[in-house]
Amino acid sequence: MEKVRDIQIYNTLSRRKEVFKPVTPGMVGLYVCGPTVYGDAHLGHARPGVTYDVLVRLFRHLGYKVRYVRNITDVGHLESDSDAGEDKIAKKARLEQLEPMEVVQHYTLRFHDAMKKLGNCPPSIEPRASGHIIEQIALVNQILANGYAYESNGSVYFDVQEYNKRHKYGVLSGRNLDDMISNTRALDGQDDKHSPADFALWKKASPEHIMRWPSPWSDGFPGWHLECSAMSAKYLGEEFDIHGGGMDLMFPHHECELAQNTASRGRGGVKYWMHNNMITINGQKMGKSLGNFITLDELFTGNNVVLEQAYSPMTIRFFILQAHYRSTLDFSNEALQAAEKGLKRILQAAKDVKGLKVVANAAPDTAKEVETLKENVYEALCDDLNTPIALSHLFDAVRIVNQVKDGKLAIGENEKQTLEFLLTTIATDVMGIAPEQEAAAGDTGVTKVMDALVNMVLEERKIAKANKDWAKSDKIRDDLKAIGILIKDTKDGIEWSLE
């Protein structure tokens, strides 16, 4: 466990970076909005997946016990944020002639597989909205009892104007309620609302609606915003540390969550609101609703017209880490190809550092530079998760490793251990940068087996070369290349890497 370090987090609610102070010392409660599972995960889903995975890894590395909750939305997310249209999952089920829960199960499993390939750790708890109907009904009752909601024709709506008399609706997103109302037109079927700004806590199901549950008001289903308020409180308490999600969820989803929390319990319940920015393509937000998204499976296989090649999951992760989570990240083949090269440099240095030769004592300037690198990496990660700056310092470590490997620089054992710590513990355990097979396996077991097998084969090649059996030596090299393993003869021995 590292020494005690302050972590600064940019809090969307206060619009500034704040030193993280947990509700319970030594513990972190994190809730992140997960996917609505009616289609394959795309590049836009990868960004919050990687961002909050690194946050969890960093907290755990620094000695915190983390409860990471990420939900699955399997009901109640309608096509329009104004509570209109069909349920997204029910619509997919109708089009595919499936049960809604078949759709949910299929895409949940595919989402899990994509996140695992990206090297993301699974959440501690992954609740589904449909499994928490009792908690959601209880929450609606509490909001009604406190005078911040009303029933209308079997549906229950949050009374935004009543709430705004004593609190402030729009405080998270920086919006003004009067402006929101004046710029919102009434939609067909929304006459049940007192105001177009009101949002559904419970919706009465139409006769054709498949997913429905009994409630005191009607057979119906919960509102999308309500689900996260209920599930976060159940697993993290009525006050918890961090609520994360994409910037596109800030309004209306998170704004409504904050209002529901305050209306039901008298306080917002979340200390730090974190929002990752969007991935864009040609400057436009990438998303299912815009039809311009690239699924992760397409990225991994290259099966999309905008892709020049297939990109490995770890290349995608590295691409995401190259930008600060609060900045936009624009997709391009050139950017992904650059990420691929950068990833290979770090992974190769992580292998090379283990075999570096050391001297009794490094030059004072070199020793100081290496130790400073370690502090700089921590400073970047603890400064609102500044992964691009942390990566720049890791590349400085790569440079030093290569200089030592080429005989241009001498280091001692302490410096070697620090460099190895940076390129393995920090790069792999905290930032999740690992060889593909290790990331997909979730542990180092597969990697160790593969290392051993490749080294056995290379030993045979070494014997063949010693016996001047060049044909056998070349055949081993060519056979390894055919399965994606590249070998390189150097003055210090044979190096190998995955193609």
Short mmCIF file of C-alpha atoms in Angstrom, two decimals:
data_model
loop_
_atom_site.label_atom_id
_atom_site.label_comp_id
_atom_site.label_asym_id
_atom_site.label_seq_id
_atom_site.Cartn_x
_atom_site.Cartn_y
_atom_site.Cartn_z
CA MET A 1 0.00 0.00 0.00
CA GLU A 2 1.30 3.43 -0.99
CA LYS A 3 1.65 6.38 1.36
CA VAL A 4 -1.45 8.45 2.03
CA ARG A 5 -2.13 10.69 -0.95
CA ASP A 6 -4.86 13.23 -1.56
CA ILE A 7 -6.99 12.60 -4.62
CA GLN A 8 -8.61 15.59 -6.28
CA ILE A 9 -11.88 15.11 -8.18
CA TYR A 10 -13.65 17.64 -10.37
CA ASN A 11 -17.13 17.90 -8.86
CA THR A 12 -19.71 18.84 -11.48
CA LEU A 13 -21.99 20.16 -8.73
CA SER A 14 -19.47 22.73 -7.45
CA ARG A 15 -17.74 23.28 -10.83
CA ARG A 16 -14.29 22.88 -9.27
CA LYS A 17 -11.74 20.29 -8.22
CA GLU A 18 -12.10 19.15 -4.62
CA VAL A 19 -9.94 17.00 -2.36
CA PHE A 20 -11.72 13.66 -1.97
CA LYS A 21 -12.92 13.01 1.58
CA PRO A 22 -14.99 9.83 1.86
CA VAL A 23 -18.25 9.57 3.78
CA THR A 24 -16.72 6.64 5.68
CA PRO A 25 -12.93 6.78 6.23
CA GLY A 26 -11.07 4.18 4.19
CA MET A 27 -14.15 3.32 2.11
CA VAL A 28 -15.37 4.50 -1.29
CA GLY A 29 -18.95 4.16 -2.52
CA LEU A 30 -19.17 4.63 -6.30
CA TYR A 31 -22.30 4.43 -8.46
CA VAL A 32 -21.98 4.57 -12.24
CA CYS A 33 -24.88 4.56 -14.70
CA GLY A 34 -24.61 1.43 -16.80
CA PRO A 35 -26.07 0.68 -20.24
CA THR A 36 -29.64 0.29 -21.43
CA VAL A 37 -29.19 -3.15 -22.95
CA TYR A 38 -31.01 -3.15 -26.27
CA GLY A 39 -27.98 -3.20 -28.60
CA ASP A 40 -24.26 -3.92 -28.72
CA ALA A 41 -21.85 -1.77 -26.71
CA HIS A 42 -20.10 0.86 -28.82
CA LEU A 43 -17.09 3.12 -28.47
CA GLY A 44 -19.15 5.59 -26.45
CA HIS A 45 -19.76 2.89 -23.82
CA ALA A 46 -16.05 2.09 -23.65
CA ARG A 47 -15.14 5.53 -22.34
CA PRO A 48 -17.04 5.47 -19.02
CA GLY A 49 -16.15 1.79 -18.70
CA VAL A 50 -12.41 2.57 -18.84
CA THR A 51 -12.61 5.89 -16.95
CA TYR A 52 -14.31 4.55 -13.84
CA ASP A 53 -12.33 1.31 -13.99
CA VAL A 54 -9.11 3.34 -13.62
CA LEU A 55 -10.70 5.35 -10.80
CA VAL A 56 -11.60 2.14 -8.94
CA ARG A 57 -8.15 0.66 -9.54
CA LEU A 58 -6.47 3.84 -8.26
CA PHE A 59 -8.53 3.92 -5.06
CA ARG A 60 -7.83 0.25 -4.39
CA HIS A 61 -4.13 0.72 -5.10
CA LEU A 62 -4.04 3.53 -2.53
CA GLY A 63 -5.59 1.26 0.09
CA TYR A 64 -9.28 2.13 -0.05
CA LYS A 65 -12.00 -0.50 0.11
CA VAL A 66 -14.28 0.22 -2.86
CA ARG A 67 -17.89 -0.76 -3.46
CA TYR A 68 -18.45 -0.15 -7.16
CA VAL A 69 -22.08 -0.32 -8.25
CA ARG A 70 -22.99 -0.15 -11.95
CA ASN A 71 -26.57 -0.80 -12.94
CA ILE A 72 -28.19 -2.47 -15.91
CA THR A 73 -31.25 -0.60 -17.24
CA ASP A 74 -33.66 -3.25 -18.46
CA VAL A 75 -36.99 -1.36 -18.27
CA GLY A 76 -38.38 2.17 -18.23
CA HIS A 77 -35.96 3.90 -20.61
CA LEU A 78 -38.32 5.37 -23.19
CA GLU A 79 -37.35 6.62 -26.64
CA SER A 80 -37.80 10.26 -25.60
CA ASP A 81 -36.48 11.99 -22.48
CA SER A 82 -39.89 13.69 -22.22
CA ASP A 83 -41.49 10.38 -21.11
CA ALA A 84 -42.88 9.68 -24.57
CA GLY A 85 -42.46 6.84 -27.00
CA GLU A 86 -41.91 3.15 -26.62
CA ASP A 87 -39.66 1.42 -24.11
CA LYS A 88 -36.35 0.89 -25.95
CA ILE A 89 -36.03 -2.75 -24.86
CA ALA A 90 -39.70 -3.56 -25.49
CA LYS A 91 -39.40 -2.07 -28.97
CA LYS A 92 -36.32 -4.19 -29.74
CA ALA A 93 -38.15 -7.28 -28.44
CA ARG A 94 -41.18 -6.54 -30.63
CA LEU A 95 -39.03 -6.05 -33.75
CA GLU A 96 -37.03 -9.24 -33.08
CA GLN A 97 -40.08 -11.24 -31.90
CA LEU A 98 -38.40 -12.03 -28.59
CA GLU A 99 -39.27 -11.74 -24.93
CA PRO A 100 -37.87 -8.46 -23.50
CA MET A 101 -35.71 -10.38 -21.04
CA GLU A 102 -34.20 -12.38 -23.91
CA VAL A 103 -33.04 -9.08 -25.37
CA VAL A 104 -31.75 -7.98 -21.95
CA GLN A 105 -29.84 -11.20 -21.32
CA HIS A 106 -28.30 -11.31 -24.79
CA TYR A 107 -26.96 -7.76 -24.75
CA THR A 108 -25.97 -7.85 -21.09
CA LEU A 109 -23.72 -10.85 -21.76
CA ARG A 110 -22.25 -9.15 -24.83
CA PHE A 111 -21.64 -5.96 -22.81
CA HIS A 112 -19.84 -7.98 -20.12
CA ASP A 113 -17.69 -9.68 -22.76
CA ALA A 114 -16.71 -6.34 -24.34
CA MET A 115 -15.83 -4.80 -20.96
CA LYS A 116 -13.71 -7.83 -20.06
CA LYS A 117 -11.81 -7.59 -23.35
CA LEU A 118 -11.08 -3.94 -22.58
CA GLY A 119 -9.50 -5.06 -19.31
CA ASN A 120 -12.20 -3.55 -17.09
CA CYS A 121 -12.78 -5.10 -13.68
CA PRO A 122 -16.42 -6.10 -13.05
CA PRO A 123 -18.43 -3.95 -10.61
CA SER A 124 -18.91 -5.11 -7.02
CA ILE A 125 -22.69 -5.12 -7.55
CA GLU A 126 -24.61 -4.92 -10.83
CA PRO A 127 -28.31 -4.40 -10.02
CA ARG A 128 -31.07 -4.52 -12.63
CA ALA A 129 -33.94 -2.04 -12.54
CA SER A 130 -36.54 -4.78 -12.96
CA GLY A 131 -35.24 -6.48 -9.80
CA HIS A 132 -35.88 -3.42 -7.61
CA ILE A 133 -39.51 -2.53 -8.24
CA ILE A 134 -40.39 -2.69 -4.52
CA GLU A 135 -37.69 -0.15 -3.64
CA GLN A 136 -38.82 2.14 -6.44
CA ILE A 137 -42.47 2.06 -5.39
CA ALA A 138 -41.39 2.90 -1.82
CA LEU A 139 -39.36 5.85 -3.13
CA VAL A 140 -42.33 7.19 -5.12
CA ASN A 141 -44.48 6.95 -1.99
CA GLN A 142 -41.89 8.95 -0.02
CA ILE A 143 -41.73 11.70 -2.65
CA LEU A 144 -45.55 11.84 -2.76
CA ALA A 145 -45.73 12.05 1.04
CA ASN A 146 -43.28 14.96 1.02
CA GLY A 147 -45.45 16.88 -1.44
CA TYR A 148 -43.14 16.82 -4.45
CA ALA A 149 -45.16 14.57 -6.76
CA TYR A 150 -48.74 14.00 -7.93
CA GLU A 151 -50.78 11.19 -9.43
CA SER A 152 -52.44 11.70 -12.78
CA ASN A 153 -54.52 9.01 -14.52
CA GLY A 154 -52.53 6.15 -13.00
CA SER A 155 -49.11 7.72 -13.57
CA VAL A 156 -47.06 9.62 -10.98
CA TYR A 157 -45.03 12.71 -11.94
CA PHE A 158 -42.41 14.72 -10.10
CA ASP A 159 -43.63 18.28 -9.51
CA VAL A 160 -40.61 20.30 -10.62
CA GLN A 161 -42.13 23.72 -9.93
CA GLU A 162 -43.16 22.75 -6.38
CA TYR A 163 -39.66 21.37 -5.78
CA ASN A 164 -38.10 24.57 -7.13
CA LYS A 165 -39.88 26.68 -4.50
CA ARG A 166 -37.64 25.27 -1.75
CA HIS A 167 -34.71 23.82 -3.67
CA LYS A 168 -33.14 24.51 -7.04
CA TYR A 169 -33.89 22.33 -10.03
CA GLY A 170 -31.07 22.74 -12.54
CA VAL A 171 -28.24 23.22 -10.03
CA LEU A 172 -26.23 20.27 -11.44
CA SER A 173 -26.55 21.12 -15.13
CA GLY A 174 -26.60 24.89 -14.68
CA ARG A 175 -30.03 25.29 -16.27
CA ASN A 176 -32.80 27.72 -15.34
CA LEU A 177 -36.28 26.26 -14.83
CA ASP A 178 -38.15 29.20 -16.40
CA ASP A 179 -35.98 28.94 -19.51
CA MET A 180 -36.53 25.19 -19.66
CA ILE A 181 -40.32 25.58 -19.48
CA SER A 182 -40.46 28.39 -22.03
CA ASN A 183 -38.34 26.38 -24.47
CA THR A 184 -40.28 23.12 -24.08
CA ARG A 185 -43.37 22.54 -26.18
CA ALA A 186 -46.20 20.34 -24.96
CA LEU A 187 -46.19 16.94 -26.65
CA ASP A 188 -49.11 14.73 -27.57
CA GLY A 189 -50.02 12.43 -24.69
CA GLN A 190 -48.34 14.70 -22.11
CA ASP A 191 -51.57 16.36 -20.91
CA ASP A 192 -51.32 14.36 -17.69
CA LYS A 193 -48.45 16.60 -16.58
CA HIS A 194 -48.94 19.89 -14.73
CA SER A 195 -45.86 21.26 -16.50
CA PRO A 196 -43.76 20.04 -19.45
CA ALA A 197 -40.71 20.09 -17.11
CA ASP A 198 -42.27 17.43 -14.84
CA PHE A 199 -40.95 13.91 -15.27
CA ALA A 200 -42.35 10.44 -14.66
CA LEU A 201 -41.73 8.55 -11.44
CA TRP A 202 -44.21 5.83 -12.41
CA LYS A 203 -45.89 5.31 -15.77
CA LYS A 204 -49.21 3.58 -16.29
CA ALA A 205 -48.70 0.84 -18.87
CA SER A 206 -50.70 0.97 -22.07
CA PRO A 207 -52.59 -2.26 -22.92
CA GLU A 208 -49.87 -3.45 -25.32
CA HIS A 209 -46.99 -2.76 -22.93
CA ILE A 210 -45.37 -6.08 -22.00
CA MET A 211 -43.26 -5.10 -18.97
CA ARG A 212 -45.59 -4.04 -16.15
CA TRP A 213 -45.88 -4.43 -12.39
CA PRO A 214 -48.74 -3.76 -9.94
CA SER A 215 -48.50 -0.57 -7.87
CA PRO A 216 -50.82 1.58 -5.71
CA TRP A 217 -51.48 3.75 -8.79
CA SER A 218 -51.69 1.35 -11.74
CA ASP A 219 -50.12 -1.62 -13.44
CA GLY A 220 -47.11 0.07 -14.90
CA PHE A 221 -43.36 0.55 -14.78
CA PRO A 222 -40.86 2.89 -13.10
CA GLY A 223 -39.43 6.05 -14.60
CA TRP A 224 -35.86 5.81 -15.89
CA HIS A 225 -34.50 8.44 -13.49
CA LEU A 226 -36.14 6.83 -10.47
CA GLU A 227 -34.31 3.55 -10.94
CA CYS A 228 -30.83 4.90 -10.21
CA SER A 229 -31.99 6.87 -7.13
CA ALA A 230 -33.49 3.70 -5.65
CA MET A 231 -30.63 1.33 -6.47
CA SER A 232 -27.82 3.66 -5.42
CA ALA A 233 -29.50 4.24 -2.04
CA LYS A 234 -30.08 0.52 -1.51
CA TYR A 235 -26.46 -0.49 -2.05
CA LEU A 236 -24.51 2.63 -1.04
CA GLY A 237 -26.78 4.35 1.49
CA GLU A 238 -28.67 7.63 1.37
CA GLU A 239 -25.37 9.51 1.30
CA PHE A 240 -22.46 8.14 -0.70
CA ASP A 241 -19.23 9.35 -2.27
CA ILE A 242 -19.23 9.43 -6.06
CA HIS A 243 -21.85 9.23 -8.80
CA GLY A 244 -20.34 8.85 -12.27
CA GLY A 245 -21.57 8.71 -15.82
CA GLY A 246 -21.33 10.28 -19.24
CA MET A 247 -21.79 14.02 -19.71
CA ASP A 248 -24.89 13.30 -21.81
CA LEU A 249 -26.55 11.98 -18.64
CA MET A 250 -26.05 15.21 -16.67
CA PHE A 251 -29.42 16.46 -17.93
CA PRO A 252 -32.04 15.27 -17.54
CA HIS A 253 -31.03 11.97 -15.93
CA HIS A 254 -28.68 13.06 -13.16
CA GLU A 255 -30.49 16.33 -12.59
CA CYS A 256 -33.67 14.35 -11.95
CA GLU A 257 -31.83 11.89 -9.70
CA LEU A 258 -30.53 14.77 -7.59
CA ALA A 259 -34.04 16.23 -7.32
CA GLN A 260 -35.53 12.86 -6.35
CA ASN A 261 -32.87 12.29 -3.71
CA THR A 262 -33.46 15.73 -2.19
CA ALA A 263 -37.24 15.43 -2.36
CA SER A 264 -37.27 12.05 -0.62
CA ARG A 265 -34.55 12.50 2.01
CA GLY A 266 -33.88 16.23 2.31
CA ARG A 267 -30.40 16.16 0.75
CA GLY A 268 -28.80 15.35 -2.58
CA GLY A 269 -27.07 12.26 -1.22
CA VAL A 270 -23.99 12.42 -3.50
CA LYS A 271 -20.78 14.22 -2.47
CA TYR A 272 -19.03 14.20 -5.84
CA TRP A 273 -20.66 14.08 -9.28
CA MET A 274 -18.23 12.98 -12.01
CA HIS A 275 -18.92 13.17 -15.74
CA ASN A 276 -16.77 11.87 -18.56
CA ASN A 277 -16.97 13.72 -21.86
CA MET A 278 -18.11 12.27 -25.16
CA ILE A 279 -16.34 10.45 -27.95
CA THR A 280 -17.01 12.23 -31.23
CA ILE A 281 -16.72 11.21 -34.86
CA ASN A 282 -16.12 14.07 -37.26
CA GLY A 283 -16.92 16.44 -34.40
CA GLN A 284 -20.37 14.94 -33.72
CA LYS A 285 -21.27 12.96 -30.60
CA MET A 286 -21.17 9.22 -31.21
CA GLY A 287 -24.32 7.38 -30.16
CA LYS A 288 -27.02 4.89 -31.11
CA SER A 289 -29.69 7.58 -31.49
CA LEU A 290 -27.56 9.39 -34.10
CA GLY A 291 -26.74 6.22 -36.02
CA ASN A 292 -23.03 7.09 -36.25
CA PHE A 293 -21.70 4.71 -33.64
CA ILE A 294 -19.07 2.02 -34.09
CA THR A 295 -19.66 -1.06 -31.98
CA LEU A 296 -16.78 -2.49 -29.99
CA ASP A 297 -17.13 -5.77 -31.84
CA GLU A 298 -16.71 -3.91 -35.15
CA LEU A 299 -13.58 -2.20 -33.81
CA PHE A 300 -12.13 -5.53 -32.69
CA THR A 301 -12.82 -7.17 -36.09
CA GLY A 302 -12.42 -4.15 -38.42
CA ASN A 303 -15.89 -4.82 -39.82
CA ASN A 304 -17.04 -1.23 -40.42
CA VAL A 305 -16.62 0.92 -43.52
CA VAL A 306 -14.95 3.76 -41.58
CA LEU A 307 -12.25 1.46 -40.19
CA GLU A 308 -8.98 0.98 -42.04
CA GLN A 309 -8.09 -2.07 -39.92
CA ALA A 310 -9.08 -4.03 -36.83
CA TYR A 311 -7.99 -2.57 -33.49
CA SER A 312 -7.27 -4.67 -30.42
CA PRO A 313 -9.25 -4.04 -27.20
CA MET A 314 -6.10 -2.83 -25.44
CA THR A 315 -5.47 -0.35 -28.26
CA ILE A 316 -8.97 1.05 -27.65
CA ARG A 317 -8.23 1.33 -23.93
CA PHE A 318 -4.94 3.10 -24.60
CA PHE A 319 -6.67 5.47 -27.05
CA ILE A 320 -9.18 6.43 -24.33
CA LEU A 321 -6.46 6.95 -21.71
CA GLN A 322 -4.59 9.35 -24.01
CA ALA A 323 -7.21 12.06 -23.39
CA HIS A 324 -8.38 13.47 -20.06
CA TYR A 325 -11.77 12.02 -19.19
CA ARG A 326 -13.38 15.49 -19.11
CA SER A 327 -12.21 16.43 -22.61
CA THR A 328 -13.80 15.32 -25.87
CA LEU A 329 -12.06 12.51 -27.71
CA ASP A 330 -12.41 12.50 -31.49
CA PHE A 331 -12.29 9.19 -33.31
CA SER A 332 -9.93 8.71 -36.25
CA ASN A 333 -8.01 5.80 -37.72
CA GLU A 334 -4.82 7.85 -37.37
CA ALA A 335 -5.38 8.36 -33.63
CA LEU A 336 -6.04 4.66 -33.08
CA GLN A 337 -2.96 3.67 -35.08
CA ALA A 338 -0.85 6.06 -33.00
CA ALA A 339 -2.32 4.53 -29.84
CA GLU A 340 -1.40 1.07 -31.15
CA LYS A 341 2.24 2.13 -31.54
CA GLY A 342 2.36 3.78 -28.11
CA LEU A 343 0.86 0.70 -26.49
CA LYS A 344 3.50 -1.56 -28.06
CA ARG A 345 6.30 0.69 -26.78
CA ILE A 346 5.06 0.50 -23.19
CA LEU A 347 4.40 -3.25 -23.28
CA GLN A 348 7.84 -3.94 -24.78
CA ALA A 349 9.55 -1.78 -22.15
CA ALA A 350 7.60 -3.61 -19.43
CA LYS A 351 9.18 -6.85 -20.67
CA ASP A 352 12.65 -5.36 -21.22
CA VAL A 353 12.91 -3.74 -17.78
CA LYS A 354 13.02 -7.14 -16.08
CA GLY A 355 16.21 -8.10 -17.87
CA LEU A 356 18.13 -4.84 -17.48
CA LYS A 357 21.66 -5.09 -16.13
CA VAL A 358 22.44 -2.90 -13.14
CA VAL A 359 25.53 -1.29 -11.64
CA ALA A 360 26.37 -0.72 -7.99
CA ASN A 361 25.16 2.89 -8.00
CA ALA A 362 23.50 5.00 -10.67
CA ALA A 363 24.59 8.55 -11.33
CA PRO A 364 22.83 10.93 -8.88
CA ASP A 365 21.02 12.74 -11.70
CA THR A 366 19.67 9.47 -13.09
CA ALA A 367 18.58 8.26 -9.65
CA LYS A 368 16.78 11.54 -9.02
CA GLU A 369 15.09 11.51 -12.44
CA VAL A 370 13.71 8.00 -11.94
CA GLU A 371 12.37 8.75 -8.46
CA THR A 372 10.84 12.01 -9.69
CA LEU A 373 9.07 10.09 -12.46
CA LYS A 374 7.30 7.95 -9.88
CA GLU A 375 6.07 11.00 -7.97
CA ASN A 376 4.99 12.69 -11.19
CA VAL A 377 2.89 9.69 -12.24
CA TYR A 378 1.12 9.61 -8.87
CA GLU A 379 0.61 13.37 -8.95
CA ALA A 380 -1.05 13.12 -12.38
CA LEU A 381 -3.35 10.23 -11.48
CA CYS A 382 -4.36 11.84 -8.19
CA ASP A 383 -5.04 15.16 -9.96
CA ASP A 384 -8.53 14.35 -11.22
CA LEU A 385 -7.38 11.20 -13.00
CA ASN A 386 -5.08 12.94 -15.48
CA THR A 387 -4.20 9.82 -17.48
CA PRO A 388 -2.57 11.60 -20.47
CA ILE A 389 -0.02 13.29 -18.21
CA ALA A 390 0.58 10.01 -16.37
CA LEU A 391 1.19 8.31 -19.74
CA SER A 392 3.68 11.00 -20.75
CA HIS A 393 5.72 10.20 -17.63
CA LEU A 394 5.47 6.46 -18.35
CA PHE A 395 6.94 7.16 -21.78
CA ASP A 396 9.83 8.90 -20.02
CA ALA A 397 10.32 5.63 -18.14
CA VAL A 398 10.25 3.78 -21.49
CA ARG A 399 12.98 6.11 -22.81
CA ILE A 400 15.22 5.37 -19.81
CA VAL A 401 14.67 1.61 -20.17
CA ASN A 402 15.67 1.77 -23.84
CA GLN A 403 18.78 3.84 -23.04
CA VAL A 404 19.88 1.28 -20.44
CA LYS A 405 19.10 -1.58 -22.82
CA ASP A 406 21.24 0.05 -25.54
CA GLY A 407 24.13 0.61 -23.14
CA LYS A 408 23.81 4.40 -23.18
CA LEU A 409 22.82 4.72 -19.51
CA ALA A 410 23.60 2.90 -16.25
CA ILE A 411 21.16 2.37 -13.41
CA GLY A 412 21.30 0.71 -10.00
CA GLU A 413 18.97 -1.89 -8.52
CA ASN A 414 16.76 0.74 -6.86
CA GLU A 415 16.19 2.53 -10.18
CA LYS A 416 15.45 -0.77 -11.92
CA GLN A 417 12.84 -1.64 -9.29
CA THR A 418 11.23 1.80 -9.62
CA LEU A 419 11.07 1.53 -13.41
CA GLU A 420 9.60 -1.95 -13.15
CA PHE A 421 7.07 -0.66 -10.61
CA LEU A 422 6.00 2.10 -13.02
CA LEU A 423 5.75 -0.13 -16.10
CA THR A 424 4.02 -3.04 -14.38
CA THR A 425 2.28 -2.09 -11.13
CA ILE A 426 1.20 1.40 -12.22
CA ALA A 427 0.73 0.76 -15.95
CA THR A 428 -0.91 -2.64 -15.50
CA ASP A 429 -2.57 -2.71 -12.07
CA VAL A 430 -3.72 0.92 -11.94
CA MET A 431 -4.14 1.99 -15.58
CA GLY A 432 -5.05 -1.47 -16.82
CA ILE A 433 -2.50 -1.52 -19.64
CA ALA A 434 -1.69 -5.18 -20.13
CA PRO A 435 -0.94 -7.67 -22.91
CA GLU A 436 -4.17 -8.64 -24.68
CA GLN A 437 -4.37 -12.19 -23.39
CA GLU A 438 -3.76 -11.00 -19.82
CA ALA A 439 -6.45 -8.32 -20.02
CA ALA A 440 -9.00 -10.75 -21.46
CA ALA A 441 -8.19 -13.43 -18.89
CA GLY A 442 -8.53 -11.00 -15.99
CA ASP A 443 -5.37 -12.33 -14.34
CA THR A 444 -1.78 -13.19 -15.14
CA GLY A 445 -2.29 -16.97 -15.35
CA VAL A 446 -2.68 -17.16 -19.12
CA THR A 447 0.28 -14.83 -19.63
CA LYS A 448 2.58 -16.96 -17.47
CA VAL A 449 1.63 -20.14 -19.35
CA MET A 450 2.16 -18.45 -22.71
CA ASP A 451 5.51 -17.00 -21.61
CA ALA A 452 6.67 -20.45 -20.56
CA LEU A 453 5.55 -22.12 -23.81
CA VAL A 454 7.12 -19.50 -26.07
CA ASN A 455 10.36 -19.59 -24.10
CA MET A 456 10.47 -23.40 -24.46
CA VAL A 457 10.16 -23.05 -28.24
CA LEU A 458 12.80 -20.30 -28.31
CA GLU A 459 15.16 -22.53 -26.37
CA GLU A 460 14.81 -25.14 -29.15
CA ARG A 461 15.63 -22.44 -31.70
CA LYS A 462 18.66 -21.41 -29.63
CA ILE A 463 19.92 -25.01 -29.71
CA ALA A 464 19.29 -25.21 -33.48
CA LYS A 465 21.33 -22.05 -34.05
CA ALA A 466 24.15 -23.36 -31.86
CA ASN A 467 24.20 -26.51 -34.03
CA LYS A 468 24.13 -24.31 -37.18
CA ASP A 469 20.79 -25.90 -38.16
CA TRP A 470 19.63 -22.77 -39.92
CA ALA A 471 16.68 -24.47 -41.60
CA LYS A 472 15.17 -25.50 -38.27
CA SER A 473 15.93 -22.09 -36.74
CA ASP A 474 14.15 -20.29 -39.61
CA LYS A 475 11.20 -22.70 -39.51
CA ILE A 476 10.62 -22.04 -35.79
CA ARG A 477 10.77 -18.28 -36.45
CA ASP A 478 8.33 -18.56 -39.39
CA ASP A 479 5.94 -20.87 -37.54
CA LEU A 480 5.79 -18.46 -34.60
CA LYS A 481 5.15 -15.54 -36.96
CA ALA A 482 2.30 -17.47 -38.59
CA ILE A 483 0.47 -17.54 -35.25
CA GLY A 484 1.18 -13.89 -34.48
CA ILE A 485 4.37 -14.13 -32.40
CA LEU A 486 7.28 -12.01 -33.63
CA ILE A 487 10.84 -12.73 -32.49
CA LYS A 488 13.91 -10.52 -32.67
CA ASP A 489 17.54 -11.54 -32.22
CA THR A 490 19.52 -9.03 -30.14
CA LYS A 491 22.99 -8.99 -28.62
CA ASP A 492 21.41 -9.84 -25.24
CA GLY A 493 19.34 -12.76 -26.55
CA ILE A 494 15.96 -13.27 -28.22
CA GLU A 495 12.98 -10.98 -27.68
CA TRP A 496 9.42 -11.83 -28.64
CA SER A 497 6.18 -9.91 -28.89
CA LEU A 498 2.62 -10.40 -30.13
CA GLU A 499 1.98 -9.07 -33.61
#
